[in-house]
Tab-separated table of C-alpha atoms and ligand atoms in Angstrom:
chain	number	residue	atom	x	y	z
A	1	MET	CA	0.000	0.000	0.000
A	2	VAL	CA	1.252	3.471	-0.861
A	3	ILE	CA	0.543	6.167	1.701
A	4	GLU	CA	0.624	9.810	0.787
A	5	LYS	CA	-0.295	11.790	3.877
A	6	ILE	CA	-2.058	15.128	3.820
A	7	LYS	CA	0.357	18.011	4.508
A	8	GLU	CA	-1.932	19.722	6.930
A	9	SER	CA	-5.046	18.062	8.330
A	10	ARG	CA	-8.380	19.744	7.619
A	11	PHE	CA	-9.697	18.435	10.937
A	12	THR	CA	-11.207	20.881	13.436
A	13	PRO	CA	-13.448	19.827	16.358
A	14	ASP	CA	-16.418	21.626	14.797
A	15	VAL	CA	-16.599	19.048	11.969
A	16	PHE	CA	-18.603	17.033	14.483
A	17	ASP	CA	-21.287	19.739	14.650
A	18	ILE	CA	-22.578	18.940	11.185
A	19	THR	CA	-26.216	18.062	10.754
A	20	THR	CA	-26.254	16.861	7.154
A	21	PHE	CA	-25.159	13.419	6.123
A	22	GLY	CA	-22.451	12.655	3.585
A	23	THR	CA	-20.688	15.939	2.906
A	24	ALA	CA	-17.979	16.283	5.585
A	25	PHE	CA	-15.220	14.099	4.106
A	26	ALA	CA	-12.191	13.203	6.212
A	27	ASP	CA	-8.569	13.877	5.201
A	28	HIS	CA	-7.812	10.764	3.168
A	29	MET	CA	-9.275	8.347	0.632
A	30	LEU	CA	-8.173	4.978	-0.682
A	31	LEU	CA	-7.941	4.240	-4.411
A	32	SER	CA	-7.151	1.134	-6.430
A	33	TRP	CA	-7.494	0.907	-10.215
A	34	TYR	CA	-8.440	-2.204	-12.173
A	35	LYS	CA	-6.780	-2.493	-15.554
A	36	ASP	CA	-5.506	-5.379	-17.727
A	37	GLY	CA	-7.223	-7.863	-15.436
A	38	LYS	CA	-5.677	-6.788	-12.145
A	39	TRP	CA	-5.993	-4.305	-9.316
A	40	SER	CA	-3.225	-1.748	-8.764
A	41	GLU	CA	-1.461	-1.480	-5.425
A	42	PRO	CA	-3.870	0.609	-3.329
A	43	ILE	CA	-2.929	4.174	-2.521
A	44	ILE	CA	-4.137	6.242	0.406
A	45	LYS	CA	-3.916	9.935	-0.401
A	46	PRO	CA	-5.586	13.237	0.491
A	47	TYR	CA	-9.295	13.268	-0.394
A	48	GLY	CA	-9.810	15.166	-3.616
A	49	LYS	CA	-10.744	15.297	-7.260
A	50	LEU	CA	-9.989	12.820	-10.046
A	51	ASP	CA	-9.697	13.307	-13.785
A	52	PHE	CA	-12.366	11.852	-16.100
A	53	THR	CA	-13.854	12.629	-19.488
A	54	PRO	CA	-17.628	12.492	-20.153
A	55	ALA	CA	-16.950	9.173	-21.921
A	56	ILE	CA	-16.453	7.464	-18.532
A	57	SER	CA	-18.339	4.211	-18.878
A	58	VAL	CA	-20.285	4.360	-15.577
A	59	GLY	CA	-21.925	7.603	-16.710
A	60	HIS	CA	-23.509	5.810	-19.656
A	61	TYR	CA	-24.222	2.251	-18.561
A	62	GLY	CA	-24.267	2.484	-14.800
A	63	GLN	CA	-21.835	-0.180	-13.649
A	64	GLY	CA	-21.583	1.189	-10.133
A	65	ILE	CA	-21.900	-0.521	-6.752
A	66	PHE	CA	-21.167	0.524	-3.199
A	67	GLU	CA	-21.247	-0.350	0.485
A	68	GLY	CA	-22.195	1.567	3.629
A	69	MET	CA	-20.379	0.944	6.903
A	70	LYS	CA	-19.326	2.850	10.008
A	71	ALA	CA	-16.360	3.235	12.347
A	72	TYR	CA	-17.206	3.811	16.017
A	73	LYS	CA	-15.117	5.225	18.859
A	74	GLY	CA	-15.641	3.882	22.351
A	75	GLU	CA	-15.082	5.637	25.680
A	76	THR	CA	-11.514	4.302	25.860
A	77	GLY	CA	-10.702	5.848	22.480
A	78	ASP	CA	-10.578	2.492	20.720
A	79	VAL	CA	-12.012	2.473	17.222
A	80	TYR	CA	-14.189	-0.396	15.982
A	81	LEU	CA	-15.657	-1.753	12.800
A	82	PHE	CA	-18.883	-3.755	12.801
A	83	ARG	CA	-19.031	-7.046	10.840
A	84	PRO	CA	-16.922	-5.716	7.918
A	85	ASP	CA	-16.623	-9.237	6.461
A	86	LYS	CA	-20.341	-9.081	5.642
A	87	ASN	CA	-19.854	-5.909	3.628
A	88	LEU	CA	-16.971	-7.373	1.647
A	89	GLU	CA	-19.042	-10.475	0.933
A	90	ARG	CA	-21.955	-8.375	-0.260
A	91	LEU	CA	-19.771	-6.051	-2.338
A	92	ASN	CA	-18.418	-9.045	-4.199
A	93	LYS	CA	-21.937	-10.429	-4.729
A	94	SER	CA	-22.953	-7.080	-6.163
A	95	ALA	CA	-19.812	-7.060	-8.347
A	96	GLU	CA	-20.636	-10.484	-9.751
A	97	ARG	CA	-24.192	-9.472	-10.669
A	98	LEU	CA	-23.005	-6.287	-12.391
A	99	ASP	CA	-20.250	-8.205	-14.229
A	100	MET	CA	-17.527	-6.298	-12.386
A	101	PRO	CA	-14.282	-7.725	-10.944
A	102	GLN	CA	-14.053	-9.118	-7.398
A	103	ILE	CA	-12.293	-7.029	-4.755
A	104	PRO	CA	-9.556	-8.988	-2.995
A	105	GLU	CA	-9.907	-9.225	0.779
A	106	GLU	CA	-6.487	-7.598	1.393
A	107	ILE	CA	-7.367	-4.463	-0.555
A	108	PHE	CA	-10.731	-4.109	1.186
A	109	MET	CA	-9.816	-5.046	4.767
A	110	ASP	CA	-6.242	-3.798	5.015
A	111	GLY	CA	-7.173	-0.666	3.095
A	112	LEU	CA	-10.147	0.038	5.333
A	113	LYS	CA	-8.157	-0.443	8.540
A	114	ALA	CA	-5.200	1.663	7.369
A	115	LEU	CA	-7.500	4.463	6.199
A	116	ILE	CA	-9.421	4.568	9.481
A	117	ASP	CA	-6.248	4.352	11.524
A	118	LEU	CA	-4.826	7.329	9.638
A	119	ASP	CA	-8.012	9.390	10.080
A	120	ARG	CA	-8.911	8.141	13.559
A	121	GLN	CA	-9.313	11.649	14.945
A	122	TRP	CA	-12.263	12.015	12.541
A	123	VAL	CA	-14.159	9.238	14.351
A	124	PRO	CA	-16.441	10.973	16.865
A	125	SER	CA	-16.827	9.447	20.304
A	126	THR	CA	-20.219	10.996	21.078
A	127	TYR	CA	-22.849	8.300	21.650
A	128	GLY	CA	-24.680	7.549	18.417
A	129	MET	CA	-22.144	9.288	16.195
A	130	SER	CA	-19.664	7.605	13.872
A	131	LEU	CA	-17.487	7.978	10.811
A	132	TYR	CA	-19.452	6.720	7.817
A	133	LEU	CA	-17.421	4.573	5.415
A	134	ARG	CA	-18.249	4.374	1.747
A	135	PRO	CA	-16.489	1.721	-0.336
A	136	VAL	CA	-17.497	2.234	-3.970
A	137	MET	CA	-16.594	0.679	-7.320
A	138	PHE	CA	-17.452	1.999	-10.769
A	139	ALA	CA	-16.565	1.557	-14.439
A	140	THR	CA	-13.912	4.007	-15.601
A	141	GLU	CA	-13.084	2.930	-19.131
A	142	GLU	CA	-13.123	5.819	-21.598
A	143	ALA	CA	-15.534	4.075	-23.956
A	144	ILE	CA	-19.196	4.446	-24.808
A	145	THR	CA	-19.399	0.909	-26.137
A	146	ALA	CA	-22.380	-0.936	-24.610
A	147	ARG	CA	-20.531	-3.731	-22.837
A	148	SER	CA	-18.855	-4.352	-19.509
A	149	SER	CA	-16.022	-1.959	-18.873
A	150	ASN	CA	-12.448	-3.216	-18.884
A	151	GLU	CA	-11.400	-0.674	-16.248
A	152	TYR	CA	-12.709	0.144	-12.792
A	153	LEU	CA	-11.939	2.275	-9.782
A	154	PHE	CA	-12.359	0.974	-6.246
A	155	ALA	CA	-12.358	3.756	-3.664
A	156	ILE	CA	-13.089	4.134	0.019
A	157	LEU	CA	-14.320	7.522	1.202
A	158	THR	CA	-15.158	8.436	4.758
A	159	ALA	CA	-17.528	11.137	6.000
A	160	VAL	CA	-18.577	12.213	9.487
A	161	ALA	CA	-22.079	10.903	10.190
A	162	PRO	CA	-24.233	13.214	12.289
A	163	ASN	CA	-26.096	11.934	15.301
A	164	TYR	CA	-28.824	9.770	13.842
A	165	TYR	CA	-31.946	11.808	13.565
A	166	ASN	CA	-34.999	11.010	15.553
A	167	LYS	CA	-37.119	13.074	13.244
A	168	PRO	CA	-40.271	11.012	12.974
A	169	LEU	CA	-40.725	9.666	9.465
A	170	SER	CA	-43.797	8.538	7.603
A	171	VAL	CA	-43.826	6.086	4.723
A	172	LYS	CA	-46.098	5.458	1.750
A	173	VAL	CA	-46.809	1.912	0.565
A	174	ALA	CA	-45.888	1.549	-3.129
A	175	ASP	CA	-48.863	0.553	-5.261
A	176	ARG	CA	-47.501	1.459	-8.695
A	177	TYR	CA	-43.695	1.737	-8.760
A	178	SER	CA	-41.171	-0.974	-7.830
A	179	ARG	CA	-37.615	-0.886	-6.586
A	180	ALA	CA	-36.699	-4.325	-7.838
A	181	ALA	CA	-38.012	-7.243	-9.868
A	182	ASN	CA	-37.249	-10.964	-10.055
A	183	GLY	CA	-34.115	-11.620	-12.032
A	184	GLY	CA	-32.999	-8.015	-11.543
A	185	VAL	CA	-30.408	-6.363	-9.332
A	186	GLY	CA	-32.473	-5.663	-6.199
A	187	PHE	CA	-30.273	-7.803	-3.937
A	188	ALA	CA	-27.145	-5.940	-5.103
A	189	LYS	CA	-26.117	-2.585	-3.682
A	190	ALA	CA	-26.162	-1.166	-7.190
A	191	ALA	CA	-26.253	2.572	-7.862
A	192	GLY	CA	-29.107	2.117	-10.343
A	193	ASN	CA	-31.452	0.790	-7.664
A	194	TYR	CA	-31.172	4.173	-6.005
A	195	ALA	CA	-31.583	6.081	-9.278
A	196	GLY	CA	-34.866	4.276	-9.907
A	197	SER	CA	-36.170	4.940	-6.405
A	198	PHE	CA	-35.766	8.729	-6.354
A	199	TYR	CA	-38.782	9.605	-8.526
A	200	PRO	CA	-41.315	7.463	-6.600
A	201	THR	CA	-39.833	8.895	-3.375
A	202	HIS	CA	-40.258	12.402	-4.772
A	203	LEU	CA	-43.943	11.629	-5.494
A	204	ALA	CA	-44.404	10.225	-1.973
A	205	ARG	CA	-42.929	13.487	-0.587
A	206	GLU	CA	-45.508	15.482	-2.533
A	207	GLU	CA	-48.167	13.472	-0.710
A	208	GLY	CA	-46.586	14.335	2.644
A	209	TYR	CA	-44.561	11.151	3.214
A	210	ASP	CA	-40.794	10.840	3.668
A	211	GLN	CA	-40.121	7.461	2.109
A	212	VAL	CA	-41.684	4.593	0.208
A	213	ILE	CA	-42.434	1.109	1.569
A	214	TRP	CA	-41.561	-1.077	-1.393
A	215	THR	CA	-43.829	-3.988	-2.193
A	216	ASP	CA	-43.349	-6.924	-4.566
A	217	ASP	CA	-43.362	-5.778	-8.183
A	218	ALA	CA	-45.858	-8.374	-9.432
A	219	THR	CA	-48.770	-7.793	-7.056
A	220	HIS	CA	-47.857	-4.942	-4.678
A	221	THR	CA	-49.276	-7.029	-1.836
A	222	PHE	CA	-46.131	-8.056	0.089
A	223	ILE	CA	-44.029	-5.653	2.132
A	224	GLU	CA	-40.359	-5.796	1.074
A	225	GLU	CA	-38.236	-2.784	2.089
A	226	ALA	CA	-38.664	0.738	3.420
A	227	GLY	CA	-36.767	3.447	1.576
A	228	THR	CA	-33.200	2.165	1.589
A	229	MET	CA	-33.733	0.082	4.697
A	230	ASN	CA	-35.040	-3.359	5.553
A	231	VAL	CA	-38.373	-3.304	7.324
A	232	PHE	CA	-39.838	-4.879	10.464
A	233	VAL	CA	-43.523	-4.960	11.357
A	234	ARG	CA	-44.602	-5.624	14.941
A	235	ILE	CA	-48.038	-7.140	15.389
A	236	ASN	CA	-48.873	-7.505	19.080
A	237	ASP	CA	-45.587	-8.824	20.501
A	238	LYS	CA	-44.386	-10.539	17.348
A	239	LEU	CA	-41.733	-8.981	15.148
A	240	ILE	CA	-41.989	-9.922	11.473
A	241	THR	CA	-39.553	-9.268	8.637
A	242	ALA	CA	-39.575	-10.553	5.079
A	243	PRO	CA	-37.048	-13.207	4.076
A	244	THR	CA	-34.311	-11.838	1.821
A	245	SER	CA	-34.734	-12.664	-1.833
A	246	GLU	CA	-33.394	-11.593	-5.193
A	247	ARG	CA	-35.483	-8.433	-4.760
A	248	ILE	CA	-34.521	-7.646	-1.172
A	249	LEU	CA	-31.137	-6.434	0.001
A	250	ASP	CA	-29.550	-8.638	2.661
A	251	GLY	CA	-28.892	-5.934	5.249
A	252	VAL	CA	-26.263	-6.400	7.946
A	253	THR	CA	-28.442	-4.414	10.358
A	254	ARG	CA	-31.467	-6.628	9.605
A	255	ARG	CA	-29.479	-9.805	10.299
A	256	SER	CA	-28.041	-8.347	13.500
A	257	MET	CA	-31.465	-7.150	14.693
A	258	ILE	CA	-32.919	-10.634	14.205
A	259	GLU	CA	-30.149	-12.139	16.349
A	260	LEU	CA	-30.371	-9.414	18.994
A	261	ALA	CA	-34.146	-9.802	19.177
A	262	LYS	CA	-33.795	-13.562	19.675
A	263	ALA	CA	-31.215	-12.979	22.417
A	264	GLU	CA	-33.698	-10.610	24.112
A	265	GLY	CA	-36.390	-13.278	23.995
A	266	ILE	CA	-38.434	-11.303	21.481
A	267	ASP	CA	-40.555	-13.449	19.187
A	268	VAL	CA	-39.179	-12.883	15.635
A	269	GLU	CA	-40.630	-14.400	12.514
A	270	VAL	CA	-38.873	-14.285	9.154
A	271	ARG	CA	-41.722	-14.670	6.720
A	272	LYS	CA	-43.634	-12.824	4.062
A	273	VAL	CA	-45.964	-10.175	5.392
A	274	THR	CA	-48.745	-8.602	3.375
A	275	VAL	CA	-49.854	-5.007	3.344
A	276	GLU	CA	-53.347	-6.309	4.154
A	277	GLU	CA	-52.106	-8.085	7.289
A	278	MET	CA	-50.549	-4.819	8.466
A	279	HIS	CA	-53.715	-2.900	7.605
A	280	THR	CA	-55.977	-5.351	9.463
A	281	ALA	CA	-53.673	-5.337	12.481
A	282	HIS	CA	-53.877	-1.549	12.529
A	283	LYS	CA	-57.687	-1.646	12.411
A	284	ASN	CA	-57.705	-4.068	15.347
A	285	GLY	CA	-55.238	-2.014	17.351
A	286	GLN	CA	-52.564	-4.725	17.064
A	287	LEU	CA	-50.059	-2.899	14.860
A	288	LYS	CA	-47.578	-1.747	17.494
A	289	GLU	CA	-44.631	-0.628	15.369
A	290	VAL	CA	-43.260	-0.470	11.853
A	291	PHE	CA	-39.575	0.368	11.511
A	292	GLY	CA	-36.812	0.475	8.958
A	293	VAL	CA	-33.262	-0.700	9.750
A	294	GLY	CA	-29.953	0.041	8.034
A	295	THR	CA	-26.403	1.151	8.787
A	296	ALA	CA	-26.938	4.872	8.205
A	297	VAL	CA	-29.812	5.554	10.626
A	298	VAL	CA	-29.770	2.212	12.508
A	299	VAL	CA	-33.512	2.117	13.288
A	300	ASN	CA	-36.274	4.422	12.154
A	301	ASN	CA	-39.616	4.021	13.902
A	302	TYR	CA	-42.335	5.269	11.567
A	303	VAL	CA	-45.110	7.503	12.818
A	304	ALA	CA	-47.470	6.836	9.941
A	305	VAL	CA	-47.919	4.477	7.022
A	306	GLY	CA	-49.831	5.606	3.945
A	307	TYR	CA	-51.875	2.855	2.337
A	308	ALA	CA	-54.094	3.670	-0.647
A	309	SER	CA	-55.981	6.779	0.538
A	310	GLU	CA	-55.579	5.990	4.235
A	311	ARG	CA	-52.967	7.241	6.647
A	312	LEU	CA	-52.370	4.680	9.412
A	313	GLU	CA	-51.061	6.572	12.428
A	314	LEU	CA	-48.692	4.745	14.773
A	315	GLU	CA	-48.142	5.437	18.426
A	316	ASP	CA	-44.704	6.673	19.517
A	317	LEU	CA	-43.903	3.971	22.087
A	318	PRO	CA	-41.499	4.852	24.939
A	319	GLU	CA	-37.874	3.604	24.981
A	320	THR	CA	-38.747	0.763	27.336
A	321	GLU	CA	-41.606	-0.595	25.232
A	322	SER	CA	-40.618	-0.069	21.626
A	323	TYR	CA	-38.810	-3.087	20.173
A	324	GLY	CA	-37.248	-0.772	17.608
A	325	LYS	CA	-35.818	1.515	20.291
A	326	ILE	CA	-34.760	-1.335	22.617
A	327	LEU	CA	-32.908	-3.138	19.818
A	328	LYS	CA	-31.366	0.076	18.514
A	329	LYS	CA	-29.811	0.750	21.918
A	330	LYS	CA	-28.551	-2.857	22.173
A	331	LEU	CA	-26.971	-2.568	18.748
A	332	VAL	CA	-25.358	0.855	19.244
A	333	ASP	CA	-24.038	-0.164	22.702
A	334	LEU	CA	-22.386	-3.168	21.097
A	335	GLN	CA	-21.018	-1.195	18.151
A	336	MET	CA	-19.532	1.493	20.406
A	337	GLY	CA	-17.844	-0.959	22.751
A	338	ILE	CA	-20.133	-0.142	25.668
A	339	SER	CA	-21.574	-3.638	26.034
A	340	GLU	CA	-20.124	-7.126	25.705
A	341	ASP	CA	-19.969	-8.630	22.242
A	342	PRO	CA	-21.081	-12.256	22.618
A	343	PHE	CA	-21.508	-12.546	18.844
A	344	GLY	CA	-17.941	-11.574	17.857
A	345	TRP	CA	-19.228	-8.776	15.607
A	346	ARG	CA	-16.893	-5.990	16.717
A	347	LEU	CA	-13.445	-5.592	15.165
A	348	LYS	CA	-10.927	-3.276	16.811
A	349	VAL	CA	-8.859	-1.138	14.437
A	350	GLU	CA	-5.289	-1.426	15.703
A	351	GLU	CA	-3.208	1.715	16.076
A	352	ASN	CA	-0.178	2.723	14.047
A	353	LEU	CA	-0.951	0.389	11.159
A	354	VAL	CA	0.429	3.120	8.995
A	355	GLU	CA	4.097	3.955	9.354
A	356	ALA	CA	4.787	7.621	9.909
B	1	PLP	C1	-27.890	-0.695	2.248
B	1	PLP	C2	-29.316	-1.090	2.155
B	1	PLP	C3	-29.999	-1.659	3.245
B	1	PLP	C4	-29.399	-1.796	4.624
B	1	PLP	O1	-28.294	-2.617	4.672
B	1	PLP	P1	-27.302	-2.546	5.910
B	1	PLP	O2	-26.260	-3.556	5.596
B	1	PLP	O3	-28.083	-2.888	7.103
B	1	PLP	O4	-26.788	-1.156	5.965
B	1	PLP	C5	-31.308	-2.084	3.041
B	1	PLP	N1	-31.918	-1.922	1.851
B	1	PLP	C6	-31.297	-1.363	0.793
B	1	PLP	C7	-32.022	-1.240	-0.485
B	1	PLP	C8	-29.984	-0.929	0.906
B	1	PLP	O5	-29.380	-0.370	-0.141
């Protein structure tokens, strides 16, 4: 690995005061280029611009995939990653589906650790805050030929993540648009999945909702995901989440929540759940919670679900009663090194991995 350190850090303590997500980039970035069938030796250098022409292949045909992860700082100052092996696994699944090259484990893991070690002062230690990590790969060949690119860039960027918002969100059940279809790329963290979701989300906003609850593309009767998060529905004291499929992204937070819920003795069912079941439960006063889960916001308890012309209001349960809030605290405590880690999910980032 080549390390080119920034001459003067851009870090100031007020970078942690930000309130918007994804714009406060730390000092360094990691880059590796794929050409002639192999990846270049990764380089860590100051975050900044790159040179491309408008013929860059990703801009035309969309071969672009990414991951979302976080680095956490505990009270002792130690910095941790959370289940990074799962992100590497998923990145390579996405790469396969988009006909892009696999990322070797050394580039991903060693690169990630070295980058975080170098920028460890950018990892906030305030409870609930973190440094967001964005591994990304896209097609860089200067060619507008409609075929898989022969050249790619793998990069890791890092940005300070603000304290996860507790702004109550409402979601609209999709009855016309779809995020994913069978045989498509829904299970991959592909840039195009996001591109296709922005317009329906925009329409939901015009109706007063923040996000869309995606349903199956064929019938719009099964609940699949919420915005860019996996979704849990609580009916009475049972937590239900859809099984992952070729249309549903296999979220690391979802998996972890299922295991944490089981450890808490909460009744969790992984099975298909229909919009109608949720609607009926609401009518009968049995719909206790609906929440989205994902790395960025951890858990989002929804205050309302829009279904056809109805708006199903949900009660804001207190910290001690809401499964979403209880599990969120369990997860964040584990990620930040506050609680024990019986699952072996936490990975400490060793210091001085990078020679001065
Ligand atoms: C990233 C993502 C998630 C959440 O995955 P995590 O690994 O928990 O962050 C869920 N759904 C979609 C569509 C996503 O892109």
